[in-house]
């Protein structure tokens, strides 16, 4: 069924393929989708424009990594916001590995937010799916927009805005997003602010999917270097991040990684 047919006849939203009905698995106290990275992207590129076109409330797509596990267990407000997610994907390799340690459904592979974004760009351009970038400093946000249009000529960039605004400016931020009406809104303002923003404004935002993405825009511009592939696949990307940005990340990883491992063990039986 085509998107146009579904929009015209208000039929139920389809999934691209049967594999997209994959179940969730419990990791460290969170229900994490078992979808592969490619299946997640396919799901987004079909569902997001359909939901927006039908004026359905946007789906909230949050991520799971070691920091997220720790914050979910220790921060009641973050936990309450995370509970509103329609889908939580495995941003951290430790989440994928943990799904295979104690039985139960396995997560197909890691779906880091950066890979989800970059791998989707050309496919989104081909499908006519529009993106909106919300977050980071102005110069980073602007440079990211320029870079993704270079990577994927023809990509529909509905709009963009930096991630710095005062509480009294939030209505204007929402108005700008709604004027652009993107299929996918990428929100990169960091945990827990981005989750709180998404939950608080979900029913005011005109978009198909809202995806939280942390420091994504900085990775696209190269301000934050990515780890070598072997570190990404072995679960040691956090070590590379800590080494390259010690002042910002050392304390975070020192405190949240051991806590996350303990939570994985604590919830090993679901």
PDB file of N, CA, C and O in Angstrom, residues 218-256:
ATOM      1  N   UNK A 218      26.906  17.376  16.607  1.00  0.00           N
ATOM      2  CA  UNK A 218      28.345  17.576  16.774  1.00  0.00           C
ATOM      3  C   UNK A 218      29.153  16.457  16.135  1.00  0.00           C
ATOM      4  O   UNK A 218      30.286  16.672  15.677  1.00  0.00           O
ATOM      5  N   UNK A 219      28.595  15.258  16.093  1.00  0.00           N
ATOM      6  CA  UNK A 219      29.284  14.150  15.431  1.00  0.00           C
ATOM      7  C   UNK A 219      29.245  14.325  13.915  1.00  0.00           C
ATOM      8  O   UNK A 219      30.211  14.000  13.221  1.00  0.00           O
ATOM      9  N   UNK A 220      28.141  14.839  13.399  1.00  0.00           N
ATOM     10  CA  UNK A 220      28.028  15.046  11.956  1.00  0.00           C
ATOM     11  C   UNK A 220      29.042  16.086  11.485  1.00  0.00           C
ATOM     12  O   UNK A 220      29.651  15.952  10.423  1.00  0.00           O
ATOM     13  N   UNK A 221      29.228  17.131  12.278  1.00  0.00           N
ATOM     14  CA  UNK A 221      30.161  18.197  11.890  1.00  0.00           C
ATOM     15  C   UNK A 221      31.615  17.834  12.158  1.00  0.00           C
ATOM     16  O   UNK A 221      32.526  18.522  11.686  1.00  0.00           O
ATOM     17  N   UNK A 222      31.851  16.765  12.928  1.00  0.00           N
ATOM     18  CA  UNK A 222      33.213  16.385  13.264  1.00  0.00           C
ATOM     19  C   UNK A 222      33.742  17.022  14.530  1.00  0.00           C
ATOM     20  O   UNK A 222      34.884  16.776  14.914  1.00  0.00           O
ATOM     21  N   UNK A 223      32.930  17.835  15.200  1.00  0.00           N
ATOM     22  CA  UNK A 223      33.361  18.434  16.466  1.00  0.00           C
ATOM     23  C   UNK A 223      33.598  17.358  17.520  1.00  0.00           C
ATOM     24  O   UNK A 223      34.477  17.492  18.373  1.00  0.00           O
ATOM     25  N   UNK A 224      32.791  16.315  17.477  1.00  0.00           N
ATOM     26  CA  UNK A 224      33.000  15.153  18.341  1.00  0.00           C
ATOM     27  C   UNK A 224      33.479  14.007  17.448  1.00  0.00           C
ATOM     28  O   UNK A 224      32.738  13.568  16.553  1.00  0.00           O
ATOM     29  N   UNK A 225      34.691  13.506  17.644  1.00  0.00           N
ATOM     30  CA  UNK A 225      35.180  12.402  16.805  1.00  0.00           C
ATOM     31  C   UNK A 225      34.564  11.073  17.215  1.00  0.00           C
ATOM     32  O   UNK A 225      34.357  10.817  18.405  1.00  0.00           O
ATOM     33  N   UNK A 226      34.262  10.238  16.257  1.00  0.00           N
ATOM     34  CA  UNK A 226      33.755   8.900  16.553  1.00  0.00           C
ATOM     35  C   UNK A 226      34.911   7.936  16.762  1.00  0.00           C
ATOM     36  O   UNK A 226      36.001   8.109  16.228  1.00  0.00           O
ATOM     37  N   UNK A 227      34.635   6.914  17.524  1.00  0.00           N
ATOM     38  CA  UNK A 227      35.650   5.908  17.817  1.00  0.00           C
ATOM     39  C   UNK A 227      35.896   5.025  16.600  1.00  0.00           C
ATOM     40  O   UNK A 227      35.049   4.931  15.700  1.00  0.00           O
ATOM     41  N   UNK A 228      37.071   4.360  16.539  1.00  0.00           N
ATOM     42  CA  UNK A 228      37.296   3.378  15.477  1.00  0.00           C
ATOM     43  C   UNK A 228      36.206   2.309  15.510  1.00  0.00           C
ATOM     44  O   UNK A 228      35.621   2.030  16.566  1.00  0.00           O
ATOM     45  N   UNK A 229      35.943   1.709  14.365  1.00  0.00           N
ATOM     46  CA  UNK A 229      34.841   0.765  14.259  1.00  0.00           C
ATOM     47  C   UNK A 229      34.985  -0.400  15.237  1.00  0.00           C
ATOM     48  O   UNK A 229      33.988  -0.879  15.792  1.00  0.00           O
ATOM     49  N   UNK A 230      36.223  -0.860  15.481  1.00  0.00           N
ATOM     50  CA  UNK A 230      36.385  -1.999  16.379  1.00  0.00           C
ATOM     51  C   UNK A 230      35.943  -1.642  17.797  1.00  0.00           C
ATOM     52  O   UNK A 230      35.417  -2.502  18.529  1.00  0.00           O
ATOM     53  N   UNK A 231      36.130  -0.385  18.192  1.00  0.00           N
ATOM     54  CA  UNK A 231      35.676   0.042  19.515  1.00  0.00           C
ATOM     55  C   UNK A 231      34.158   0.164  19.557  1.00  0.00           C
ATOM     56  O   UNK A 231      33.527  -0.178  20.572  1.00  0.00           O
ATOM     57  N   UNK A 232      33.558   0.619  18.465  1.00  0.00           N
ATOM     58  CA  UNK A 232      32.102   0.710  18.408  1.00  0.00           C
ATOM     59  C   UNK A 232      31.465  -0.673  18.531  1.00  0.00           C
ATOM     60  O   UNK A 232      30.483  -0.856  19.251  1.00  0.00           O
ATOM     61  N   UNK A 233      32.045  -1.655  17.835  1.00  0.00           N
ATOM     62  CA  UNK A 233      31.458  -2.992  17.818  1.00  0.00           C
ATOM     63  C   UNK A 233      31.731  -3.782  19.094  1.00  0.00           C
ATOM     64  O   UNK A 233      30.963  -4.674  19.448  1.00  0.00           O
ATOM     65  N   UNK A 234      32.822  -3.466  19.767  1.00  0.00           N
ATOM     66  CA  UNK A 234      33.177  -4.220  20.975  1.00  0.00           C
ATOM     67  C   UNK A 234      32.620  -3.617  22.250  1.00  0.00           C
ATOM     68  O   UNK A 234      32.786  -4.177  23.331  1.00  0.00           O
ATOM     69  N   UNK A 235      31.945  -2.474  22.123  1.00  0.00           N
ATOM     70  CA  UNK A 235      31.344  -1.856  23.297  1.00  0.00           C
ATOM     71  C   UNK A 235      32.256  -0.897  24.029  1.00  0.00           C
ATOM     72  O   UNK A 235      31.968  -0.506  25.166  1.00  0.00           O
ATOM     73  N   UNK A 236      33.350  -0.476  23.395  1.00  0.00           N
ATOM     74  CA  UNK A 236      34.307   0.422  24.054  1.00  0.00           C
ATOM     75  C   UNK A 236      34.313   1.832  23.460  1.00  0.00           C
ATOM     76  O   UNK A 236      35.265   2.580  23.666  1.00  0.00           O
ATOM     77  N   UNK A 237      33.247   2.193  22.758  1.00  0.00           N
ATOM     78  CA  UNK A 237      33.193   3.546  22.208  1.00  0.00           C
ATOM     79  C   UNK A 237      33.201   4.584  23.327  1.00  0.00           C
ATOM     80  O   UNK A 237      33.756   5.669  23.179  1.00  0.00           O
ATOM     81  N   UNK A 238      32.613   4.210  24.465  1.00  0.00           N
ATOM     82  CA  UNK A 238      32.586   5.141  25.600  1.00  0.00           C
ATOM     83  C   UNK A 238      34.001   5.503  26.053  1.00  0.00           C
ATOM     84  O   UNK A 238      34.256   6.642  26.478  1.00  0.00           O
ATOM     85  N   UNK A 239      34.934   4.558  25.938  1.00  0.00           N
ATOM     86  CA  UNK A 239      36.308   4.812  26.356  1.00  0.00           C
ATOM     87  C   UNK A 239      36.962   5.848  25.432  1.00  0.00           C
ATOM     88  O   UNK A 239      37.689   6.742  25.886  1.00  0.00           O
ATOM     89  N   UNK A 240      36.678   5.735  24.148  1.00  0.00           N
ATOM     90  CA  UNK A 240      37.189   6.716  23.187  1.00  0.00           C
ATOM     91  C   UNK A 240      36.600   8.094  23.458  1.00  0.00           C
ATOM     92  O   UNK A 240      37.308   9.108  23.437  1.00  0.00           O
ATOM     93  N   UNK A 241      35.319   8.121  23.745  1.00  0.00           N
ATOM     94  CA  UNK A 241      34.669   9.403  24.034  1.00  0.00           C
ATOM     95  C   UNK A 241      35.263  10.043  25.287  1.00  0.00           C
ATOM     96  O   UNK A 241      35.500  11.252  25.327  1.00  0.00           O
ATOM     97  N   UNK A 242      35.478   9.232  26.295  1.00  0.00           N
ATOM     98  CA  UNK A 242      36.031   9.756  27.542  1.00  0.00           C
ATOM     99  C   UNK A 242      37.449  10.265  27.340  1.00  0.00           C
ATOM    100  O   UNK A 242      37.842  11.285  27.905  1.00  0.00           O
ATOM    101  N   UNK A 243      38.219   9.574  26.510  1.00  0.00           N
ATOM    102  CA  UNK A 243      39.603   9.979  26.257  1.00  0.00           C
ATOM    103  C   UNK A 243      39.682  11.260  25.441  1.00  0.00           C
ATOM    104  O   UNK A 243      40.590  12.076  25.632  1.00  0.00           O
ATOM    105  N   UNK A 244      38.738  11.451  24.526  1.00  0.00           N
ATOM    106  CA  UNK A 244      38.779  12.638  23.658  1.00  0.00           C
ATOM    107  C   UNK A 244      38.063  13.835  24.275  1.00  0.00           C
ATOM    108  O   UNK A 244      38.325  14.974  23.885  1.00  0.00           O
ATOM    109  N   UNK A 245      37.174  13.575  25.248  1.00  0.00           N
ATOM    110  CA  UNK A 245      36.451  14.680  25.905  1.00  0.00           C
ATOM    111  C   UNK A 245      36.396  14.436  27.408  1.00  0.00           C
ATOM    112  O   UNK A 245      35.326  14.311  28.005  1.00  0.00           O
ATOM    113  N   UNK A 246      37.552  14.351  28.057  1.00  0.00           N
ATOM    114  CA  UNK A 246      37.592  13.948  29.473  1.00  0.00           C
ATOM    115  C   UNK A 246      36.857  14.890  30.417  1.00  0.00           C
ATOM    116  O   UNK A 246      36.189  14.435  31.357  1.00  0.00           O
ATOM    117  N   UNK A 247      36.972  16.190  30.207  1.00  0.00           N
ATOM    118  CA  UNK A 247      36.333  17.138  31.128  1.00  0.00           C
ATOM    119  C   UNK A 247      34.815  17.013  31.109  1.00  0.00           C
ATOM    120  O   UNK A 247      34.152  17.202  32.128  1.00  0.00           O
ATOM    121  N   UNK A 248      34.264  16.698  29.949  1.00  0.00           N
ATOM    122  CA  UNK A 248      32.809  16.615  29.823  1.00  0.00           C
ATOM    123  C   UNK A 248      32.257  15.242  30.180  1.00  0.00           C
ATOM    124  O   UNK A 248      31.140  15.144  30.700  1.00  0.00           O
ATOM    125  N   UNK A 249      33.043  14.189  29.906  1.00  0.00           N
ATOM    126  CA  UNK A 249      32.466  12.852  29.964  1.00  0.00           C
ATOM    127  C   UNK A 249      33.068  11.894  30.989  1.00  0.00           C
ATOM    128  O   UNK A 249      32.463  10.864  31.281  1.00  0.00           O
ATOM    129  N   UNK A 250      34.246  12.205  31.527  1.00  0.00           N
ATOM    130  CA  UNK A 250      34.907  11.248  32.419  1.00  0.00           C
ATOM    131  C   UNK A 250      34.030  10.891  33.617  1.00  0.00           C
ATOM    132  O   UNK A 250      33.816   9.705  33.926  1.00  0.00           O
ATOM    133  N   UNK A 251      33.511  11.902  34.303  1.00  0.00           N
ATOM    134  CA  UNK A 251      32.715  11.628  35.499  1.00  0.00           C
ATOM    135  C   UNK A 251      31.439  10.872  35.147  1.00  0.00           C
ATOM    136  O   UNK A 251      31.018   9.969  35.877  1.00  0.00           O
ATOM    137  N   UNK A 252      30.849  11.223  34.015  1.00  0.00           N
ATOM    138  CA  UNK A 252      29.626  10.525  33.582  1.00  0.00           C
ATOM    139  C   UNK A 252      29.875   9.030  33.434  1.00  0.00           C
ATOM    140  O   UNK A 252      29.130   8.205  33.965  1.00  0.00           O
ATOM    141  N   UNK A 253      30.936   8.665  32.720  1.00  0.00           N
ATOM    142  CA  UNK A 253      31.176   7.239  32.477  1.00  0.00           C
ATOM    143  C   UNK A 253      31.661   6.515  33.720  1.00  0.00           C
ATOM    144  O   UNK A 253      31.317   5.352  33.950  1.00  0.00           O
ATOM    145  N   UNK A 254      32.450   7.186  34.529  1.00  0.00           N
ATOM    146  CA  UNK A 254      32.951   6.569  35.762  1.00  0.00           C
ATOM    147  C   UNK A 254      31.801   6.213  36.703  1.00  0.00           C
ATOM    148  O   UNK A 254      31.834   5.188  37.393  1.00  0.00           O
ATOM    149  N   UNK A 255      30.776   7.060  36.707  1.00  0.00           N
ATOM    150  CA  UNK A 255      29.658   6.823  37.628  1.00  0.00           C
ATOM    151  C   UNK A 255      28.535   5.984  37.019  1.00  0.00           C
ATOM    152  O   UNK A 255      27.951   5.144  37.718  1.00  0.00           O
ATOM    153  N   UNK A 256      28.225   6.183  35.736  1.00  0.00           N
ATOM    154  CA  UNK A 256      27.059   5.502  35.182  1.00  0.00           C
ATOM    155  C   UNK A 256      27.365   4.109  34.629  1.00  0.00           C
ATOM    156  O   UNK A 256      26.485   3.234  34.668  1.00  0.00           O
TER     157      UNK A 256
END
